[in-house]
mmCIF file of C-alpha atoms and ligand atoms in Angstrom:
data_model
loop_
_atom_site.group_PDB
_atom_site.id
_atom_site.type_symbol
_atom_site.label_atom_id
_atom_site.label_comp_id
_atom_site.label_asym_id
_atom_site.label_seq_id
_atom_site.Cartn_x
_atom_site.Cartn_y
_atom_site.Cartn_z
ATOM 1 C CA MET A 1 -14.607 -44.416 16.728
ATOM 2 C CA SER A 2 -10.732 -44.490 16.448
ATOM 3 C CA THR A 3 -8.920 -41.729 17.907
ATOM 4 C CA ARG A 4 -5.569 -40.288 17.493
ATOM 5 C CA THR A 5 -4.131 -37.663 18.667
ATOM 6 C CA ILE A 6 -5.457 -33.803 18.701
ATOM 7 C CA ARG A 7 -1.742 -31.246 18.967
ATOM 8 C CA ILE A 8 -2.223 -27.678 19.075
ATOM 9 C CA ALA A 9 0.697 -25.552 18.318
ATOM 10 C CA LEU A 10 0.822 -22.784 19.985
ATOM 11 C CA SER A 11 3.394 -20.109 21.103
ATOM 12 C CA LYS A 12 4.526 -18.448 24.384
ATOM 13 C CA GLY A 13 3.947 -15.166 25.372
ATOM 14 C CA ARG A 14 0.016 -13.244 24.081
ATOM 15 C CA ILE A 15 -1.052 -16.128 23.014
ATOM 16 C CA TYR A 16 -0.636 -18.426 25.209
ATOM 17 C CA ASP A 17 -1.227 -15.723 27.748
ATOM 18 C CA GLU A 18 -4.761 -15.478 25.800
ATOM 19 C CA THR A 19 -5.453 -18.449 24.113
ATOM 20 C CA ALA A 20 -5.610 -19.844 27.885
ATOM 21 C CA PRO A 21 -8.664 -18.940 28.576
ATOM 22 C CA LEU A 22 -10.364 -20.133 25.561
ATOM 23 C CA LEU A 23 -9.037 -23.118 26.180
ATOM 24 C CA ALA A 24 -10.504 -23.518 29.889
ATOM 25 C CA ARG A 25 -14.139 -22.669 28.790
ATOM 26 C CA ALA A 26 -13.440 -25.596 26.062
ATOM 27 C CA GLY A 27 -12.738 -27.601 29.063
ATOM 28 C CA ILE A 28 -8.619 -28.041 28.286
ATOM 29 C CA ARG A 29 -6.506 -27.466 30.178
ATOM 30 C CA ALA A 30 -2.769 -28.252 30.202
ATOM 31 C CA GLN A 31 -0.820 -29.808 32.757
ATOM 32 C CA ASP A 32 1.298 -27.675 32.261
ATOM 33 C CA ASP A 33 3.152 -24.206 31.871
ATOM 34 C CA PRO A 34 4.533 -23.317 28.949
ATOM 35 C CA GLU A 35 5.620 -20.157 29.896
ATOM 36 C CA SER A 36 8.040 -21.610 33.408
ATOM 37 C CA SER A 37 8.552 -25.600 31.827
ATOM 38 C CA ARG A 38 11.251 -26.571 29.418
ATOM 39 C CA ARG A 39 8.530 -29.171 27.355
ATOM 40 C CA LEU A 40 7.700 -28.690 24.601
ATOM 41 C CA VAL A 41 4.915 -30.965 24.120
ATOM 42 C CA ILE A 42 2.541 -30.057 26.704
ATOM 43 C CA ALA A 43 -0.287 -32.355 27.620
ATOM 44 C CA THR A 44 -3.486 -31.608 28.579
ATOM 45 C CA ASN A 45 -6.550 -33.389 31.327
ATOM 46 C CA ARG A 46 -8.156 -33.897 27.862
ATOM 47 C CA ARG A 47 -6.956 -37.326 26.764
ATOM 48 C CA GLY A 48 -5.557 -37.733 23.193
ATOM 49 C CA VAL A 49 -5.424 -33.834 22.327
ATOM 50 C CA GLU A 50 -1.950 -32.475 23.406
ATOM 51 C CA LEU A 51 0.060 -29.443 22.828
ATOM 52 C CA ILE A 52 3.158 -28.196 21.265
ATOM 53 C CA ILE A 53 5.100 -24.333 22.196
ATOM 54 C CA VAL A 54 6.478 -23.647 18.707
ATOM 55 C CA ARG A 55 7.353 -19.481 17.972
ATOM 56 C CA ALA A 56 4.791 -17.156 16.824
ATOM 57 C CA SER A 57 5.866 -17.221 13.120
ATOM 58 C CA ASP A 58 6.455 -21.607 13.422
ATOM 59 C CA THR A 59 3.062 -22.170 13.802
ATOM 60 C CA PRO A 60 1.425 -21.682 10.661
ATOM 61 C CA THR A 61 4.615 -23.253 8.937
ATOM 62 C CA TYR A 62 3.758 -26.643 11.896
ATOM 63 C CA VAL A 63 -0.120 -26.952 11.530
ATOM 64 C CA GLN A 64 0.852 -26.784 7.132
ATOM 65 C CA TYR A 65 2.588 -30.083 6.961
ATOM 66 C CA GLY A 66 0.900 -31.736 9.884
ATOM 67 C CA GLY A 67 2.500 -31.272 12.348
ATOM 68 C CA ALA A 68 0.118 -29.955 14.479
ATOM 69 C CA ASP A 69 -3.415 -30.748 13.394
ATOM 70 C CA LEU A 70 -4.222 -26.840 15.079
ATOM 71 C CA GLY A 71 -2.714 -23.235 15.882
ATOM 72 C CA ILE A 72 -3.521 -20.177 16.925
ATOM 73 C CA ALA A 73 -1.517 -17.380 14.947
ATOM 74 C CA GLY A 74 -1.832 -13.487 14.532
ATOM 75 C CA ARG A 75 -3.143 -12.467 10.669
ATOM 76 C CA ASP A 76 -0.044 -10.468 10.779
ATOM 77 C CA VAL A 77 2.423 -14.270 10.413
ATOM 78 C CA LEU A 78 -0.344 -16.342 8.520
ATOM 79 C CA VAL A 79 0.055 -13.049 6.046
ATOM 80 C CA GLU A 80 3.698 -13.449 5.790
ATOM 81 C CA HIS A 81 3.517 -17.400 5.566
ATOM 82 C CA GLY A 82 0.870 -16.568 2.648
ATOM 83 C CA GLY A 83 -1.947 -19.470 4.616
ATOM 84 C CA ASP A 84 -0.504 -22.520 2.478
ATOM 85 C CA GLY A 85 -2.123 -25.655 3.552
ATOM 86 C CA LEU A 86 -4.434 -24.103 6.298
ATOM 87 C CA TYR A 87 -8.551 -23.937 6.253
ATOM 88 C CA GLN A 88 -8.852 -20.369 8.904
ATOM 89 C CA PRO A 89 -12.214 -21.237 10.960
ATOM 90 C CA VAL A 90 -12.583 -18.385 13.320
ATOM 91 C CA ASP A 91 -11.889 -15.380 14.089
ATOM 92 C CA LEU A 92 -10.865 -15.297 17.927
ATOM 93 C CA GLY A 93 -10.559 -11.457 18.814
ATOM 94 C CA ILE A 94 -7.829 -12.282 20.725
ATOM 95 C CA ALA A 95 -4.084 -10.261 20.322
ATOM 96 C CA ALA A 96 -6.045 -8.034 19.282
ATOM 97 C CA CYS A 97 -3.749 -5.067 17.247
ATOM 98 C CA ARG A 98 -2.980 -2.941 14.465
ATOM 99 C CA MET A 99 -0.445 -3.034 11.967
ATOM 100 C CA MET A 100 1.022 0.293 11.106
ATOM 101 C CA VAL A 101 2.874 2.729 9.717
ATOM 102 C CA ALA A 102 5.618 4.491 12.211
ATOM 103 C CA ALA A 103 8.039 7.130 11.293
ATOM 104 C CA ARG A 104 10.097 9.584 11.890
ATOM 105 C CA LYS A 105 7.568 12.850 14.010
ATOM 106 C CA ASP A 106 9.938 14.985 12.184
ATOM 107 C CA PHE A 107 9.313 13.284 9.265
ATOM 108 C CA ASP A 108 6.987 14.304 6.800
ATOM 109 C CA TYR A 109 4.821 11.395 5.933
ATOM 110 C CA ARG A 110 2.067 12.136 3.485
ATOM 111 C CA LEU A 111 4.596 15.087 2.296
ATOM 112 C CA ALA A 112 6.961 11.939 0.282
ATOM 113 C CA VAL A 113 3.720 10.411 -1.024
ATOM 114 C CA HIS A 114 2.572 13.162 -2.699
ATOM 115 C CA GLN A 115 6.069 13.659 -4.353
ATOM 116 C CA GLY A 116 6.186 10.602 -5.323
ATOM 117 C CA ALA A 117 9.069 10.062 -2.566
ATOM 118 C CA ARG A 118 11.576 6.541 -3.159
ATOM 119 C CA LEU A 119 10.613 5.211 0.273
ATOM 120 C CA ARG A 120 13.251 2.710 2.289
ATOM 121 C CA VAL A 121 10.390 0.597 4.741
ATOM 122 C CA ALA A 122 12.015 -1.288 7.520
ATOM 123 C CA THR A 123 9.754 -4.846 8.966
ATOM 124 C CA LYS A 124 9.273 -8.249 9.847
ATOM 125 C CA TYR A 125 5.989 -7.982 7.995
ATOM 126 C CA VAL A 126 7.584 -8.447 4.029
ATOM 127 C CA ARG A 127 5.221 -9.132 2.533
ATOM 128 C CA ALA A 128 2.165 -7.077 4.371
ATOM 129 C CA ALA A 129 4.824 -4.361 3.850
ATOM 130 C CA ARG A 130 5.134 -5.031 -0.098
ATOM 131 C CA GLU A 131 2.283 -5.738 -0.030
ATOM 132 C CA HIS A 132 0.232 -2.110 0.974
ATOM 133 C CA PHE A 133 3.373 -0.086 -0.109
ATOM 134 C CA ALA A 134 1.968 -1.898 -4.211
ATOM 135 C CA ALA A 135 -1.260 -0.856 -3.360
ATOM 136 C CA LYS A 136 -1.115 2.716 -2.838
ATOM 137 C CA GLY A 137 1.437 2.724 -5.931
ATOM 138 C CA VAL A 138 4.436 4.143 -3.307
ATOM 139 C CA HIS A 139 8.005 2.464 -4.077
ATOM 140 C CA VAL A 140 9.971 0.368 -1.695
ATOM 141 C CA ASP A 141 13.216 -1.047 -0.347
ATOM 142 C CA ILE A 142 11.897 -3.683 2.018
ATOM 143 C CA ILE A 143 14.674 -3.788 5.027
ATOM 144 C CA ARG A 144 14.155 -7.023 6.053
ATOM 145 C CA LEU A 145 14.635 -6.929 10.594
ATOM 146 C CA TYR A 146 13.495 -9.842 13.050
ATOM 147 C CA GLY A 147 12.795 -6.849 14.966
ATOM 148 C CA SER A 148 13.858 -3.536 16.912
ATOM 149 C CA MET A 149 12.278 -1.922 14.125
ATOM 150 C CA GLU A 150 12.023 1.469 15.966
ATOM 151 C CA LEU A 151 15.563 1.906 15.711
ATOM 152 C CA ALA A 152 15.245 2.354 11.595
ATOM 153 C CA PRO A 153 14.435 5.242 11.226
ATOM 154 C CA ILE A 154 16.158 6.221 14.670
ATOM 155 C CA VAL A 155 20.060 5.717 13.183
ATOM 156 C CA GLY A 156 18.441 6.670 8.908
ATOM 157 C CA LEU A 157 18.562 3.181 8.286
ATOM 158 C CA ALA A 158 14.784 3.438 6.650
ATOM 159 C CA GLU A 159 12.605 6.768 6.821
ATOM 160 C CA VAL A 160 9.309 3.835 8.400
ATOM 161 C CA ILE A 161 9.115 1.165 9.660
ATOM 162 C CA VAL A 162 6.031 -1.278 9.643
ATOM 163 C CA ASP A 163 5.481 -2.777 12.639
ATOM 164 C CA LEU A 164 2.743 -3.189 14.742
ATOM 165 C CA VAL A 165 1.343 -1.604 17.613
ATOM 166 C CA SER A 166 -1.306 -1.625 20.165
ATOM 167 C CA SER A 167 -0.803 0.760 22.915
ATOM 168 C CA GLY A 168 1.800 2.961 20.761
ATOM 169 C CA GLN A 169 4.186 2.902 24.335
ATOM 170 C CA THR A 170 7.019 1.654 21.946
ATOM 171 C CA LEU A 171 6.425 4.408 19.664
ATOM 172 C CA ARG A 172 5.715 7.697 21.904
ATOM 173 C CA ALA A 173 9.650 6.136 23.484
ATOM 174 C CA ASN A 174 11.074 6.261 20.598
ATOM 175 C CA ASN A 175 9.643 8.978 18.735
ATOM 176 C CA LEU A 176 8.035 7.941 16.523
ATOM 177 C CA VAL A 177 4.387 8.445 14.931
ATOM 178 C CA ALA A 178 1.823 6.587 13.228
ATOM 179 C CA VAL A 179 1.131 7.449 9.790
ATOM 180 C CA GLU A 180 -0.845 4.933 8.338
ATOM 181 C CA GLU A 181 -2.804 2.055 9.492
ATOM 182 C CA VAL A 182 -2.015 -1.507 7.333
ATOM 183 C CA MET A 183 -3.929 -3.886 8.342
ATOM 184 C CA PRO A 184 -5.952 -4.721 11.619
ATOM 185 C CA VAL A 185 -4.867 -7.926 13.307
ATOM 186 C CA SER A 186 -6.201 -10.485 15.270
ATOM 187 C CA ALA A 187 -5.652 -14.731 16.193
ATOM 188 C CA ARG A 188 -6.908 -16.546 13.855
ATOM 189 C CA LEU A 189 -7.388 -20.173 14.556
ATOM 190 C CA VAL A 190 -6.102 -22.521 11.829
ATOM 191 C CA VAL A 191 -6.941 -25.487 10.558
ATOM 192 C CA ASN A 192 -4.674 -28.581 8.707
ATOM 193 C CA GLN A 193 -6.650 -28.660 5.377
ATOM 194 C CA ALA A 194 -6.323 -33.036 5.380
ATOM 195 C CA ALA A 195 -6.351 -33.528 8.529
ATOM 196 C CA LEU A 196 -9.803 -31.608 8.831
ATOM 197 C CA LYS A 197 -11.083 -34.305 6.579
ATOM 198 C CA MET A 198 -9.619 -37.402 8.153
ATOM 199 C CA LYS A 199 -10.236 -36.308 11.741
ATOM 200 C CA ARG A 200 -13.835 -33.701 11.494
ATOM 201 C CA SER A 201 -15.105 -36.226 13.775
ATOM 202 C CA GLN A 202 -12.572 -34.908 16.768
ATOM 203 C CA LEU A 203 -11.296 -31.817 15.305
ATOM 204 C CA GLN A 204 -15.230 -30.004 14.007
ATOM 205 C CA PRO A 205 -16.396 -30.046 17.703
ATOM 206 C CA LEU A 206 -13.231 -28.731 19.006
ATOM 207 C CA ILE A 207 -13.311 -26.029 16.989
ATOM 208 C CA ASP A 208 -17.409 -25.464 17.353
ATOM 209 C CA ALA A 209 -15.640 -24.802 21.021
ATOM 210 C CA PHE A 210 -13.114 -22.297 20.164
ATOM 211 C CA ALA A 211 -15.998 -20.585 17.674
ATOM 212 C CA ALA A 212 -18.492 -20.631 20.990
ATOM 213 C CA ALA A 213 -15.411 -19.521 23.340
ATOM 214 C CA ALA A 214 -14.135 -16.620 20.987
ATOM 215 C CA ASP A 215 -18.169 -15.406 20.791
ATOM 216 C CA LEU A 216 -18.153 -15.426 24.638
ATOM 217 C CA GLY A 217 -15.710 -13.047 24.789
ATOM 218 C CA ARG A 218 -16.121 -10.773 22.293
ATOM 219 C CA ALA A 219 -19.750 -10.610 24.338
ATOM 220 C CA ARG A 220 -17.839 -9.866 27.803
ATOM 221 C CA ARG A 221 -15.400 -8.317 26.324
ATOM 222 C CA LYS A 222 -18.016 -5.753 24.950
ATOM 223 C CA ALA A 223 -20.221 -5.236 27.585
ATOM 224 C CA ALA A 224 -16.468 -4.152 29.265
ATOM 225 C CA ARG A 225 -16.734 -1.552 27.577
HETATM 226 P P1 ADP B 1 6.741 -12.920 19.028
HETATM 227 O O1 ADP B 1 8.598 -11.342 19.485
HETATM 228 O O2 ADP B 1 7.925 -13.742 18.779
HETATM 229 O O3 ADP B 1 6.634 -12.588 17.537
HETATM 230 P P2 ADP B 1 4.500 -12.168 21.028
HETATM 231 O O4 ADP B 1 3.973 -12.574 21.617
HETATM 232 O O5 ADP B 1 6.002 -10.368 20.962
HETATM 233 O O6 ADP B 1 5.939 -12.875 19.224
HETATM 234 O O7 ADP B 1 4.103 -12.431 18.709
HETATM 235 C C1 ADP B 1 3.192 -13.221 19.302
HETATM 236 C C2 ADP B 1 2.224 -12.707 18.453
HETATM 237 O O8 ADP B 1 0.938 -11.480 19.661
HETATM 238 C C3 ADP B 1 2.147 -11.700 16.873
HETATM 239 O O9 ADP B 1 2.666 -11.734 16.180
HETATM 240 C C4 ADP B 1 1.478 -10.236 16.954
HETATM 241 O O10 ADP B 1 -0.314 -11.247 16.357
HETATM 242 C C5 ADP B 1 0.518 -10.683 18.725
HETATM 243 N N1 ADP B 1 0.523 -9.140 18.801
HETATM 244 C C6 ADP B 1 1.744 -8.938 18.634
HETATM 245 N N2 ADP B 1 2.516 -7.985 19.286
HETATM 246 C C7 ADP B 1 1.418 -7.693 19.583
HETATM 247 C C8 ADP B 1 1.281 -5.958 19.984
HETATM 248 N N3 ADP B 1 1.329 -4.933 20.884
HETATM 249 N N4 ADP B 1 -0.399 -5.966 20.883
HETATM 250 C C9 ADP B 1 -1.337 -7.375 20.470
HETATM 251 N N5 ADP B 1 -0.506 -8.720 19.863
HETATM 252 C C10 ADP B 1 0.359 -8.118 20.077
HETATM 253 MG MG1 MG B 2 7.425 -9.512 20.245
#
């Protein structure tokens, strides 16, 4: 059987930190630490399996166009990308948080919605936000930001933000409160649809190993609660 190199796209930070144990359970160890190395292509202990290090929001794009066969990306990022050309076989259950609507403590979100007010929404999750408010029948002007969304309500740029929340510390530190959930978020394994057909014999065992590692992680988190 001919073997072709399998590339897995990952982002540094949270996704890599939480993926490394899953990779280890799947028998894959990186030969350089992506956090300290400047290399963007990282070999592993498994011949024919390499990691590529990309921006979190670029992971679906690399996998869609075949720059990587597999990738790990948050549901937030996948919703914004749209998922074209991607097969999403496994919810890994890692990097879990919630996408929330948040506002200043002194802003009465429920009243504004009830009164049919037009809301300015600052977010980098433009698509998720648009769909969320459209489904509720709330009229919004979306203001696209690339980060530090918490500032927007403080300086009067927007009434509300849509952002990811885990502990709520950043919101609290900026006198904001979460007022509504948009969606629960966790990281998923994504696979290039064409690669899955062409390299199924190499990819399927990896997909199965990720699924098993994710199940084990879930069981462990449950036992720890
Ligand atoms: P970036 O700042 O480039 O978006 P992050 O490492 O902050 O990269 O986020 C990468 C992914 O981790 C996000 O797309 C999301 O799925 C997840 N994530 C982001 N913030 C949190 C959080 N507070 N708790 C858990 N997961 C998060
Ligand atoms: Mg971030």
